[in-house]
Tab-separated table of C-alpha atoms and ligand atoms in Angstrom:
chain	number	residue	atom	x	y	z
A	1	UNK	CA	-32.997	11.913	80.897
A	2	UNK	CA	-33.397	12.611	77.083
A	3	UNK	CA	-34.023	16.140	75.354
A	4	UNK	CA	-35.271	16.917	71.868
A	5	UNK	CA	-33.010	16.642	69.537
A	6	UNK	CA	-32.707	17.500	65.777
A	7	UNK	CA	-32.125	14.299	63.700
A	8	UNK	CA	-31.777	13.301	60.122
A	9	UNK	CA	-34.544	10.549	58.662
A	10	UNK	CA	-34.175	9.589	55.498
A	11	UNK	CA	-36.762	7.205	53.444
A	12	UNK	CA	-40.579	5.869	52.767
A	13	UNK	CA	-40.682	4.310	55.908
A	14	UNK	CA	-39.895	6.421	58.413
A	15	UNK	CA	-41.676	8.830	61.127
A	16	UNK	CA	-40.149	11.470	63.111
A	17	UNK	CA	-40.626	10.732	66.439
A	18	UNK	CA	-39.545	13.846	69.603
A	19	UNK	CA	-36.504	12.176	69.911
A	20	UNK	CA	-33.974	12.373	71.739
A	21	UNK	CA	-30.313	12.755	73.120
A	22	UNK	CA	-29.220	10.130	75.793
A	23	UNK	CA	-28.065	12.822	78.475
A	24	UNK	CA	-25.658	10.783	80.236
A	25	UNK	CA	-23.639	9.887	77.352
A	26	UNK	CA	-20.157	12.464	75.464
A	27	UNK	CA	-21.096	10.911	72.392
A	28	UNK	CA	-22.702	7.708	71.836
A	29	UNK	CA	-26.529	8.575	71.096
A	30	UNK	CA	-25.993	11.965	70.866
A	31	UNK	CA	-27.392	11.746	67.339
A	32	UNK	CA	-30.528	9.304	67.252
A	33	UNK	CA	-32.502	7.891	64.044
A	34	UNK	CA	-35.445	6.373	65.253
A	35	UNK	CA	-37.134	4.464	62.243
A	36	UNK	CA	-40.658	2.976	62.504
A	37	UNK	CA	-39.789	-0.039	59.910
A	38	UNK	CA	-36.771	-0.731	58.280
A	39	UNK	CA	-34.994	-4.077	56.924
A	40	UNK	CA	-32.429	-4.249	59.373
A	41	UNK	CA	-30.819	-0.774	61.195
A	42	UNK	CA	-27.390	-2.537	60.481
A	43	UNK	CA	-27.932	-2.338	56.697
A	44	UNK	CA	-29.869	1.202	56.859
A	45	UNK	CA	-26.795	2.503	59.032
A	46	UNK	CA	-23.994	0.749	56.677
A	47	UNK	CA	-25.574	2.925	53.505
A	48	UNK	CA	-25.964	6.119	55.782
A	49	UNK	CA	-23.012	6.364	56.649
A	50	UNK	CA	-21.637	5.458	52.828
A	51	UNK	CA	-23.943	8.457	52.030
A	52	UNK	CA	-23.045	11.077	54.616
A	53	UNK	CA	-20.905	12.234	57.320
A	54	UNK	CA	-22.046	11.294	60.616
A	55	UNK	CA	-20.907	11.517	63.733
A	56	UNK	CA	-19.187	9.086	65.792
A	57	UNK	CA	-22.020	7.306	68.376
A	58	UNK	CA	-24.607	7.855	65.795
A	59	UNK	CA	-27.963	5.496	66.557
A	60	UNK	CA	-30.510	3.793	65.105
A	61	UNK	CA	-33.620	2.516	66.538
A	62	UNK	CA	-36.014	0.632	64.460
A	63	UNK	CA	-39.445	-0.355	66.522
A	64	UNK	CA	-40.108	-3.156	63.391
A	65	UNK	CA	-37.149	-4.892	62.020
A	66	UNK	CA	-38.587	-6.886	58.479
A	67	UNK	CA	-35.037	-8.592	57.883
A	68	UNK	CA	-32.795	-8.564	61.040
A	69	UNK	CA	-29.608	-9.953	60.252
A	70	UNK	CA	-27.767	-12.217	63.025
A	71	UNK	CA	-24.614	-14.054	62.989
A	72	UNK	CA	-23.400	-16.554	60.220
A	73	UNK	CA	-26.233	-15.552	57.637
A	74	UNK	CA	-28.984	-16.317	60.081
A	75	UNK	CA	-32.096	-14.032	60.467
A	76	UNK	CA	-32.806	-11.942	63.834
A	77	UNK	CA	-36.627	-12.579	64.513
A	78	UNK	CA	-37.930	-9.312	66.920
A	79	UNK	CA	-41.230	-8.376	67.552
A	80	UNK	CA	-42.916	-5.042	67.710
A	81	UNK	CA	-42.556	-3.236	70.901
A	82	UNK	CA	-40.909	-6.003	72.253
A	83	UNK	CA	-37.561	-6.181	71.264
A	84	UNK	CA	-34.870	-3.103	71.284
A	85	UNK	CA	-33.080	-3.064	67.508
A	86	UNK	CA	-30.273	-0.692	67.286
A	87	UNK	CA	-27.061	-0.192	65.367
A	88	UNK	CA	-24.239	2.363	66.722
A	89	UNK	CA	-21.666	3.524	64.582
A	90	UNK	CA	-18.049	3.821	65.972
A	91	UNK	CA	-14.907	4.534	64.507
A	92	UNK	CA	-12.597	2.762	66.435
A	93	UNK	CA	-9.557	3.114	64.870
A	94	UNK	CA	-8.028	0.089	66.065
A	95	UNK	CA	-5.332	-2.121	64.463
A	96	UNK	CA	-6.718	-5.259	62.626
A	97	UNK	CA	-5.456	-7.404	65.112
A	98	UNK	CA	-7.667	-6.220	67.855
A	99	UNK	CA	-10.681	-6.755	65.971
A	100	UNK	CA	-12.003	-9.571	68.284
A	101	UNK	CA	-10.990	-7.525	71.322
A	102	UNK	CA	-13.478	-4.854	69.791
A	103	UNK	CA	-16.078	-7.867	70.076
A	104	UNK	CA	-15.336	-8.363	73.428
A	105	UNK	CA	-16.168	-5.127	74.286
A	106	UNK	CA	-19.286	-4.782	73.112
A	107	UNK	CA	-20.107	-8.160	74.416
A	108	UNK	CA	-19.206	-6.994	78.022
A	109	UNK	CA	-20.781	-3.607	77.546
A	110	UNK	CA	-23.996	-5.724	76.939
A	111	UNK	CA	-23.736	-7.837	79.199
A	112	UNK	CA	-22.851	-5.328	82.025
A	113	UNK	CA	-26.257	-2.999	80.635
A	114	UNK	CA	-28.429	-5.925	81.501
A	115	UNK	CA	-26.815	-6.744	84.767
A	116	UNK	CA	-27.886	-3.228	85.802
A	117	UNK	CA	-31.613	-4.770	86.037
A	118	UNK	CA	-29.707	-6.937	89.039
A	119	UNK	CA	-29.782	-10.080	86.351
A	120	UNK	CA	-26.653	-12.130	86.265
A	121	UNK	CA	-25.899	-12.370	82.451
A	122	UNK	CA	-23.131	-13.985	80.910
A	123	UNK	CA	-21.268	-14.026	77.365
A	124	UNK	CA	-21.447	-17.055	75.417
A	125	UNK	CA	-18.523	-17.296	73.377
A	126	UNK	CA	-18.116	-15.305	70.520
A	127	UNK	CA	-21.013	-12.647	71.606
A	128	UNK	CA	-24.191	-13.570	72.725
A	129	UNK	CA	-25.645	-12.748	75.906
A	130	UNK	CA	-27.294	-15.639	77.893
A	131	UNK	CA	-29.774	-15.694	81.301
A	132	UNK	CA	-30.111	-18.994	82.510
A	133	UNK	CA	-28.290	-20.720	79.954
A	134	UNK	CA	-30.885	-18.770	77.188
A	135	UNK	CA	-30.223	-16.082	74.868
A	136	UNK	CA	-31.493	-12.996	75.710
A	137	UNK	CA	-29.592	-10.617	73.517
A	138	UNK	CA	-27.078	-11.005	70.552
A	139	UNK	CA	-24.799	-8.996	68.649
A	140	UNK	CA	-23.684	-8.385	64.674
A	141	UNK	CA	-20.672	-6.181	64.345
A	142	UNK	CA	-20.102	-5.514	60.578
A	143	UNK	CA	-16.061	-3.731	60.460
A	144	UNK	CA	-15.158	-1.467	57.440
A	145	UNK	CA	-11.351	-2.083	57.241
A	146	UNK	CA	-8.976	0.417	55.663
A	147	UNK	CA	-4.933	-0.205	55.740
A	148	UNK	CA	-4.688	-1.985	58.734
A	149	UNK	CA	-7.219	-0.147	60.630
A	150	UNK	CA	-11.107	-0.675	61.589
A	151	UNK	CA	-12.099	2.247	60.543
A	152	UNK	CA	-16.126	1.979	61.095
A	153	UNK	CA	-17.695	-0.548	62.988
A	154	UNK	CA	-21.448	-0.688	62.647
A	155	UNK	CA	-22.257	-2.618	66.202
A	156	UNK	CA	-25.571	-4.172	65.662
A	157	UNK	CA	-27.759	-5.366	68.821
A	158	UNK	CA	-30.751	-6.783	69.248
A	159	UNK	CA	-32.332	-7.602	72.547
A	160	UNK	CA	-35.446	-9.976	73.684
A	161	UNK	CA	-37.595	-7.652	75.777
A	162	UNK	CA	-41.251	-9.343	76.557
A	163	UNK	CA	-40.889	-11.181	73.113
A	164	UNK	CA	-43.002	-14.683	72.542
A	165	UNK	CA	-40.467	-16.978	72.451
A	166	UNK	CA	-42.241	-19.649	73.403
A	167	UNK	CA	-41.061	-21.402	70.043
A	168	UNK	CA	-37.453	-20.837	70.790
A	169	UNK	CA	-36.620	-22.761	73.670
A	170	UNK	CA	-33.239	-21.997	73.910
A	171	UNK	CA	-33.966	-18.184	73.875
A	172	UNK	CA	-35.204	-15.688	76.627
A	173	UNK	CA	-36.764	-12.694	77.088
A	174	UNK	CA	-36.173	-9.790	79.813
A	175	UNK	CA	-39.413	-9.783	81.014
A	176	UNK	CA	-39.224	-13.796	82.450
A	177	UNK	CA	-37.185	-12.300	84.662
A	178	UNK	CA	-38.093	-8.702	86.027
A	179	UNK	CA	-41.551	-7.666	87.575
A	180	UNK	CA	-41.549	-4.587	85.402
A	181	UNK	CA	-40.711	-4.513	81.473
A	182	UNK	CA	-37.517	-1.846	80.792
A	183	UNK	CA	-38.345	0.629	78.522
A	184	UNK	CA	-36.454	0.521	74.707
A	185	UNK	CA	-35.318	4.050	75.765
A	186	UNK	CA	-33.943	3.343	79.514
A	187	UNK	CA	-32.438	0.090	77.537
A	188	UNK	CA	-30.861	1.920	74.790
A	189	UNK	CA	-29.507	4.305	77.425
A	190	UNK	CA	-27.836	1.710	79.728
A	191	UNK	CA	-26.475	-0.070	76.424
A	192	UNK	CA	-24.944	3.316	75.038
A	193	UNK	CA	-24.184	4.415	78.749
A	194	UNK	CA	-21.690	0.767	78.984
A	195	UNK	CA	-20.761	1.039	75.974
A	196	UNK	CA	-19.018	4.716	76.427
A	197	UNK	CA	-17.620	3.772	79.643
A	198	UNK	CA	-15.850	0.335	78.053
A	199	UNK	CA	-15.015	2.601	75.480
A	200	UNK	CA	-12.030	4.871	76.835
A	201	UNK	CA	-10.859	1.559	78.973
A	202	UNK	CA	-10.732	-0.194	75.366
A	203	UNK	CA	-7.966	2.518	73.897
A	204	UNK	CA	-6.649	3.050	77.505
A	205	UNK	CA	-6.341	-0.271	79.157
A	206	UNK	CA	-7.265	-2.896	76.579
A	207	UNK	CA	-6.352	-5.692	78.847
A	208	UNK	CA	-8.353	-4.786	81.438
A	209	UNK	CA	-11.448	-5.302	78.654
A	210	UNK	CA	-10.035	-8.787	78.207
A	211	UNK	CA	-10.036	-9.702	81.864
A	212	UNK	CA	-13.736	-8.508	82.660
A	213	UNK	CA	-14.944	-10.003	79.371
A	214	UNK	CA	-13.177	-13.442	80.804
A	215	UNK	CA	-14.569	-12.593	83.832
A	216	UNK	CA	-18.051	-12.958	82.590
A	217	UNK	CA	-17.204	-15.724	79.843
A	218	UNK	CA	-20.073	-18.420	80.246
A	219	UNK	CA	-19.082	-22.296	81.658
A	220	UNK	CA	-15.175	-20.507	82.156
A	221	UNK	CA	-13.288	-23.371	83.822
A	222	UNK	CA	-16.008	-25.845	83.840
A	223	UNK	CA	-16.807	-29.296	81.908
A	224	UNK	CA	-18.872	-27.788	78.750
A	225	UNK	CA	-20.475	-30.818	76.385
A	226	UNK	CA	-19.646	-29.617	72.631
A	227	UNK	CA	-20.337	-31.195	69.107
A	228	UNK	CA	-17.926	-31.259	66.544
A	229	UNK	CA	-19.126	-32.795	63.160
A	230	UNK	CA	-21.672	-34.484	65.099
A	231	UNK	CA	-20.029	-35.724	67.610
A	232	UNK	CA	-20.128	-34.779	71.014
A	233	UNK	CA	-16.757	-34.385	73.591
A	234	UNK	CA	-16.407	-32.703	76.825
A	235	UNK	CA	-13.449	-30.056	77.236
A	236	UNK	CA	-13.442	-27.658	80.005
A	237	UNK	CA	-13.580	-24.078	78.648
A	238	UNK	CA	-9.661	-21.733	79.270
A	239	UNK	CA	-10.340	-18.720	77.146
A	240	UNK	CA	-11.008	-16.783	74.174
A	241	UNK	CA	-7.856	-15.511	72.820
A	242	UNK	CA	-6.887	-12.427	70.162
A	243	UNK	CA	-8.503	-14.257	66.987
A	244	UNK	CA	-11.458	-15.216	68.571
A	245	UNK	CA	-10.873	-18.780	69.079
A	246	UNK	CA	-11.802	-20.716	72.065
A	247	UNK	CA	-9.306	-22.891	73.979
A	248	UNK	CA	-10.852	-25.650	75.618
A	249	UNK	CA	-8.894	-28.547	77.829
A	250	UNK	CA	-9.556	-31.612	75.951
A	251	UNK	CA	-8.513	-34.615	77.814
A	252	UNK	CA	-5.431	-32.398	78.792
A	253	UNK	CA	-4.787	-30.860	75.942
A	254	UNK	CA	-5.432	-27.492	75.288
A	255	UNK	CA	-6.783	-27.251	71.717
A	256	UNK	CA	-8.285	-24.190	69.580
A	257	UNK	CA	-11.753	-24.011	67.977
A	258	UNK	CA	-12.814	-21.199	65.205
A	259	UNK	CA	-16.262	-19.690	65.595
A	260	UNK	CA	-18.723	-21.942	63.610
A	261	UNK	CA	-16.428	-25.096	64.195
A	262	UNK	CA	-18.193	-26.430	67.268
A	263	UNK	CA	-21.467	-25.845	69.049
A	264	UNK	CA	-22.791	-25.842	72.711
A	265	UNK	CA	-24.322	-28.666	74.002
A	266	UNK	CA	-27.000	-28.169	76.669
B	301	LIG	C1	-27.042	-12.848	66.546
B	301	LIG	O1	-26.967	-13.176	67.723
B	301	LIG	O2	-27.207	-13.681	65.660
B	301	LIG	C2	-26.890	-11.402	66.211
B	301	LIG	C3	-28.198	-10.690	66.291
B	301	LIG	C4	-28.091	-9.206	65.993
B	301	LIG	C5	-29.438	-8.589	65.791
B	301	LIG	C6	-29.384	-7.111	65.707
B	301	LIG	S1	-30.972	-6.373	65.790
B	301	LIG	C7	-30.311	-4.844	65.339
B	301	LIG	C8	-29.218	-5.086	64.318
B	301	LIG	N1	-29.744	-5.088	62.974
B	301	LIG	C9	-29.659	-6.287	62.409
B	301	LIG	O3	-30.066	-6.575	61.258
B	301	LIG	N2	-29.101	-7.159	63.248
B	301	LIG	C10	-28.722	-6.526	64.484
């Protein structure tokens, strides 16, 4: 699957490692950084590419992640050799607007990876990626906007492999679920592989992304218990529309929440 492949490394802490070019893919991973510690690959890929040119579908792997950044200022715990940390630059191009049908792409491109293990994954509005009701993998997509176009997205990922999450009952790891533990690299591949396919149905036949993202949307037409300022109601869940919100039936009435404004109940 993967040949040698010239790559640049830049810092204290990292290694070259015989990597590698994911075969299968036109683009994405065709240039791979594979770091052996960093803070966070979103932050090490952000100031690459501020630095120097690189390619559209550039990668990087970290095997330690010291400061993992996840969604709404919260920390991404991962564990050596058992968790995959990547960022993937893209240059979308897209108008403003569709920024939250860019997140629903990588979202389904995730979600649709991990299904290849025959798991039935599902999206949990905005972006994360349940089993069972438990996060297994999440997503930070950090845009760089200029005019009205996204003009680099740095698509951060992060997935529980065999982690310990014993601690963290509402997450999950991989390896709960399948008799043998994927390999980061077969992972990374299938990620990159989804991605690239989603990709050219994104700029071709956005609404198609929007119906199989839908399609895959967690508790979609069922009675969902939410909090709101710390109170709980029960709306049954429509959709997820262009800015991201989520429509939910409330007693008949269809009303809008912003991400942040109300939380899952389980
Ligand atoms: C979340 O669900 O809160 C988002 C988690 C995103 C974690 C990944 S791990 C690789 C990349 N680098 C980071 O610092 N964060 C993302």
């Amino acid at each position: 699957m993967f040949r040698n492949y010239d790559f640049y490394l830049r810092g204290k802490n990292t290694e070259i490692y015989p990597l590698i070019c994911l075969m299968d893919c036109l683009f994405i991973g065709q240039h791979v950084i594979e770091l052996s510690s960093v803070d966070s690959t979103n932050n090490y890929l952000i100031d690459l590419s501020e630095n120097k040119s690189l390619v559209e579908g550039t990668v990087v792997v970290a095997k330690k992640q010291i400061e993992g950044k996840g969604q709404r200022n919260n920390r991404w715990a991962s564990e050596v050799g058992k968790s995959l940390c990547i960022s993937i630059l893209l240059k979308p191009k897209l108008d403003v607007s569709q920024q939250f049908l860019f997140n629903k792409f990588i979202a389904l491109s995730l979600c649709q990876a991990l299904n290849n293990y025959s798991l039935t994954t599902v999206i949990k509005w905005p972006n994360d990626i349940l089993i069972d009701s438990k996060k297994v993998a999440g997503i930070l997509i950090e845009n760089s906007i200029r005019g009205n176009k996204i003009e680099k997205s740095i698509v951060g990922i992060g997935v529980n492999i065999n982690n310990n999450i014993s601690q963290f009952p509402s997450a999950t790891s991989l390896a709960d679920y399948l008799n043998t533990k994927p390999s980061n690299s077969e992972l990374l591949e299938l990620i990159c592989k989804n991605i690239e396919k989603n990709y050219f149905l994104l700029k071709q036949k956005p609404s198609m992304i929007n119906e199989l993202y839908h399609q895959n949307l967690f508790q979609k037409g069922l009675v969902q218990k939410f909090s709101k300022n710390d109170e709980s109601f029960d709306g049954i869940i429509n959709s997820v529309n262009d800015n991201g919100q989520l429509l939910v039936d409330v007693n008949g009435c269809l009303e809008f929440y912003n991400m942040g404004e109300i939380k899952f109940m389980f």
